[in-house]
Coordinates of N, CA and C in Angstrom, one line a residue:
M29 N -5.4 -21.1 -2.9 CA -4.6 -19.8 -2.8 C -4.6 -19.9 -4.2
A30 N -6.1 -19.4 -5.5 CA -5.7 -19.5 -6.6 C -4.0 -19.3 -7.1
G31 N -3.3 -19.9 -8.6 CA -2.1 -20.1 -8.2 C -1.3 -20.3 -7.3
M32 N -1.3 -21.1 -6.8 CA -0.9 -21.7 -5.4 C -0.8 -23.1 -5.4
D33 N 0.8 -24.1 -5.9 CA 0.3 -25.3 -5.4 C 1.1 -25.6 -3.8
M34 N 0.5 -25.9 -3.3 CA 0.1 -25.9 -2.2 C 1.1 -27.8 -2.0
K35 N 0.1 -28.4 -3.5 CA 1.5 -30.0 -3.1 C 2.9 -30.0 -3.3
K36 N 3.3 -29.4 -4.3 CA 4.3 -28.5 -4.6 C 5.3 -28.3 -3.4
L37 N 4.9 -27.2 -2.6 CA 5.4 -26.3 -1.8 C 5.5 -27.8 -0.3
D38 N 4.3 -28.4 -0.6 CA 4.3 -29.4 0.9 C 5.9 -30.6 0.7
A39 N 6.1 -30.6 0.1 CA 7.2 -32.0 -0.3 C 8.3 -31.3 -0.6
L40 N 8.6 -29.9 0.0 CA 9.9 -29.3 -0.4 C 10.6 -28.3 0.4
S41 N 11.5 -28.6 1.3 CA 12.4 -28.4 2.4 C 13.1 -27.3 2.1
G42 N 13.7 -26.9 3.2 CA 15.3 -26.1 2.7 C 14.7 -24.9 1.5
K43 N 16.5 -24.9 1.2 CA 16.5 -24.1 -0.2 C 15.5 -23.8 -0.9
A44 N 15.0 -25.9 -1.3 CA 13.9 -25.8 -2.9 C 12.8 -24.7 -2.0
F45 N 12.5 -25.3 -0.9 CA 11.3 -24.7 -0.7 C 11.2 -23.1 -0.8
D46 N 12.3 -22.5 -0.4 CA 12.1 -20.7 -0.9 C 12.2 -20.8 -1.8
V47 N 12.7 -20.6 -2.7 CA 13.3 -20.5 -3.9 C 11.3 -20.8 -5.1
E48 N 11.2 -22.6 -4.6 CA 9.5 -22.2 -4.7 C 8.2 -21.9 -4.5
F49 N 8.9 -21.4 -3.3 CA 7.6 -20.3 -2.3 C 7.8 -18.4 -3.0
V50 N 9.0 -18.8 -3.5 CA 8.7 -17.0 -3.6 C 8.9 -17.3 -5.2
K51 N 8.9 -18.3 -6.3 CA 8.4 -18.4 -7.6 C 6.7 -17.9 -7.6
Q52 N 6.6 -19.0 -7.1 CA 4.8 -19.2 -6.5 C 3.7 -17.4 -6.2
M53 N 5.2 -16.6 -5.4 CA 4.3 -15.4 -4.7 C 4.9 -14.6 -6.0
I54 N 5.3 -14.8 -6.5 CA 5.5 -13.4 -8.1 C 4.7 -13.3 -8.6
P55 N 3.6 -14.2 -9.0 CA 2.9 -14.0 -9.9 C 1.8 -13.7 -9.2
H56 N 1.5 -14.0 -7.9 CA 0.1 -14.3 -6.8 C -0.4 -12.6 -6.4
H57 N 1.2 -11.8 -6.3 CA 0.8 -10.4 -6.2 C 1.5 -10.3 -7.2
E58 N 1.6 -10.4 -8.9 CA 1.5 -9.7 -9.8 C 0.2 -9.4 -10.1
G59 N -0.7 -10.6 -9.6 CA -1.9 -10.8 -9.9 C -3.2 -9.8 -9.1
A60 N -2.2 -9.9 -7.7 CA -2.9 -8.9 -6.8 C -2.6 -7.0 -6.9
V61 N -2.2 -7.1 -8.6 CA -1.6 -5.6 -8.6 C -2.4 -5.4 -10.0
V62 N -2.5 -6.2 -10.7 CA -3.6 -6.1 -11.7 C -5.0 -6.0 -11.4
M63 N -5.5 -6.2 -10.1 CA -6.8 -6.3 -9.3 C -6.9 -5.0 -8.8
A64 N -5.9 -4.3 -8.2 CA -5.6 -3.0 -7.6 C -5.7 -1.8 -8.9
K65 N -5.3 -2.2 -10.1 CA -4.9 -0.6 -10.8 C -6.5 -1.5 -11.4
E66 N -7.2 -2.3 -11.7 CA -8.3 -1.9 -12.6 C -9.5 -1.3 -10.7
A67 N -9.4 -1.7 -9.9 CA -10.3 -0.9 -8.3 C -9.8 1.2 -8.9
Q68 N -8.1 0.8 -9.0 CA -9.0 2.2 -9.0 C -9.4 3.3 -10.6
K69 N -9.6 2.4 -11.2 CA -9.5 3.6 -12.5 C -11.6 2.9 -12.6
K70 N -12.0 1.7 -12.0 CA -13.5 1.4 -11.3 C -13.9 1.8 -10.6
A71 N -14.1 1.7 -9.1 CA -14.2 1.8 -7.7 C -14.9 3.6 -7.6
K72 N -16.0 3.4 -6.9 CA -16.3 4.9 -6.6 C -16.0 5.3 -4.9
K73 N -15.7 4.0 -3.9 CA -15.0 4.6 -2.9 C -13.3 5.3 -3.1
D74 N -13.7 6.3 -2.0 CA -12.4 6.8 -2.5 C -11.3 5.3 -0.7
E75 N -12.8 5.1 -0.6 CA -11.4 4.1 0.6 C -10.6 2.5 -0.7
I76 N -11.4 2.1 -1.5 CA -11.2 1.7 -2.2 C -10.4 2.1 -3.2
K77 N -10.7 3.0 -3.1 CA -9.5 4.0 -4.5 C -7.6 3.5 -3.0
T78 N -7.9 4.1 -2.3 CA -6.6 4.1 -1.7 C -6.1 3.2 -1.2
L79 N -7.2 2.1 -0.8 CA -6.7 0.5 -0.5 C -5.7 -0.1 -1.2
A80 N -6.2 0.8 -2.7 CA -5.4 0.1 -4.1 C -4.3 0.1 -4.7
A81 N -4.3 1.4 -4.0 CA -2.6 2.0 -4.3 C -1.7 1.6 -3.6
S82 N -1.8 2.0 -2.4 CA -1.3 1.3 -1.3 C -1.0 -0.7 -1.7
I83 N -2.1 -1.3 -2.3 CA -1.6 -2.0 -2.7 C -0.3 -1.8 -3.8
I84 N -0.8 -1.7 -5.0 CA 0.6 -1.8 -6.3 C 1.7 -1.1 -5.4
R85 N 1.9 -0.3 -4.1 CA 3.0 0.6 -4.7 C 4.0 -0.8 -3.2
D86 N 3.6 -1.3 -2.6 CA 3.6 -2.7 -1.7 C 4.0 -3.8 -2.7
Q87 N 2.9 -4.5 -2.8 CA 3.0 -5.6 -4.0 C 4.2 -5.6 -4.7
E88 N 3.7 -4.3 -6.0 CA 5.3 -4.0 -6.0 C 6.7 -3.6 -6.0
A89 N 7.1 -3.3 -4.5 CA 8.2 -3.8 -3.6 C 8.3 -5.1 -3.1
E90 N 7.5 -5.3 -3.2 CA 7.7 -7.5 -2.8 C 8.2 -7.8 -3.7
I91 N 7.7 -7.7 -5.3 CA 7.5 -8.5 -6.1 C 9.5 -8.6 -6.8
S92 N 9.9 -6.7 -7.2 CA 11.4 -6.6 -7.1 C 12.3 -7.1 -5.8
Q93 N 11.9 -7.2 -4.7 CA 12.6 -8.0 -3.2 C 12.7 -9.8 -4.1
M94 N 11.3 -10.4 -3.8 CA 11.8 -11.8 -4.7 C 12.1 -11.3 -5.9
K95 N 12.4 -10.9 -6.4 CA 12.9 -11.4 -8.0 C 14.2 -11.1 -7.6
G96 N 15.0 -10.3 -6.4 CA 16.3 -9.9 -6.1 C 17.0 -11.3 -5.5
W97 N 15.8 -12.0 -5.1 CA 16.3 -12.4 -3.6 C 16.6 -14.3 -4.8
L98 N 16.2 -14.3 -6.1 CA 16.0 -15.3 -7.1 C 17.3 -15.4 -8.0

């Protein structure tokens, strides 16, 4: 997965794993939001625009939640 350091995660466990997982997932989700915003602007199919709106809403909520955990 782009932006994910799986070797680093493999070497960790417990709380250290949890923290590193969240630290890696935040930028991963932020990238999804950027892509979805672009899809809202450029997509022709309404289904893609609807999916993009859902991604933005859900990923932004998860980003806020993960930042709170840190």
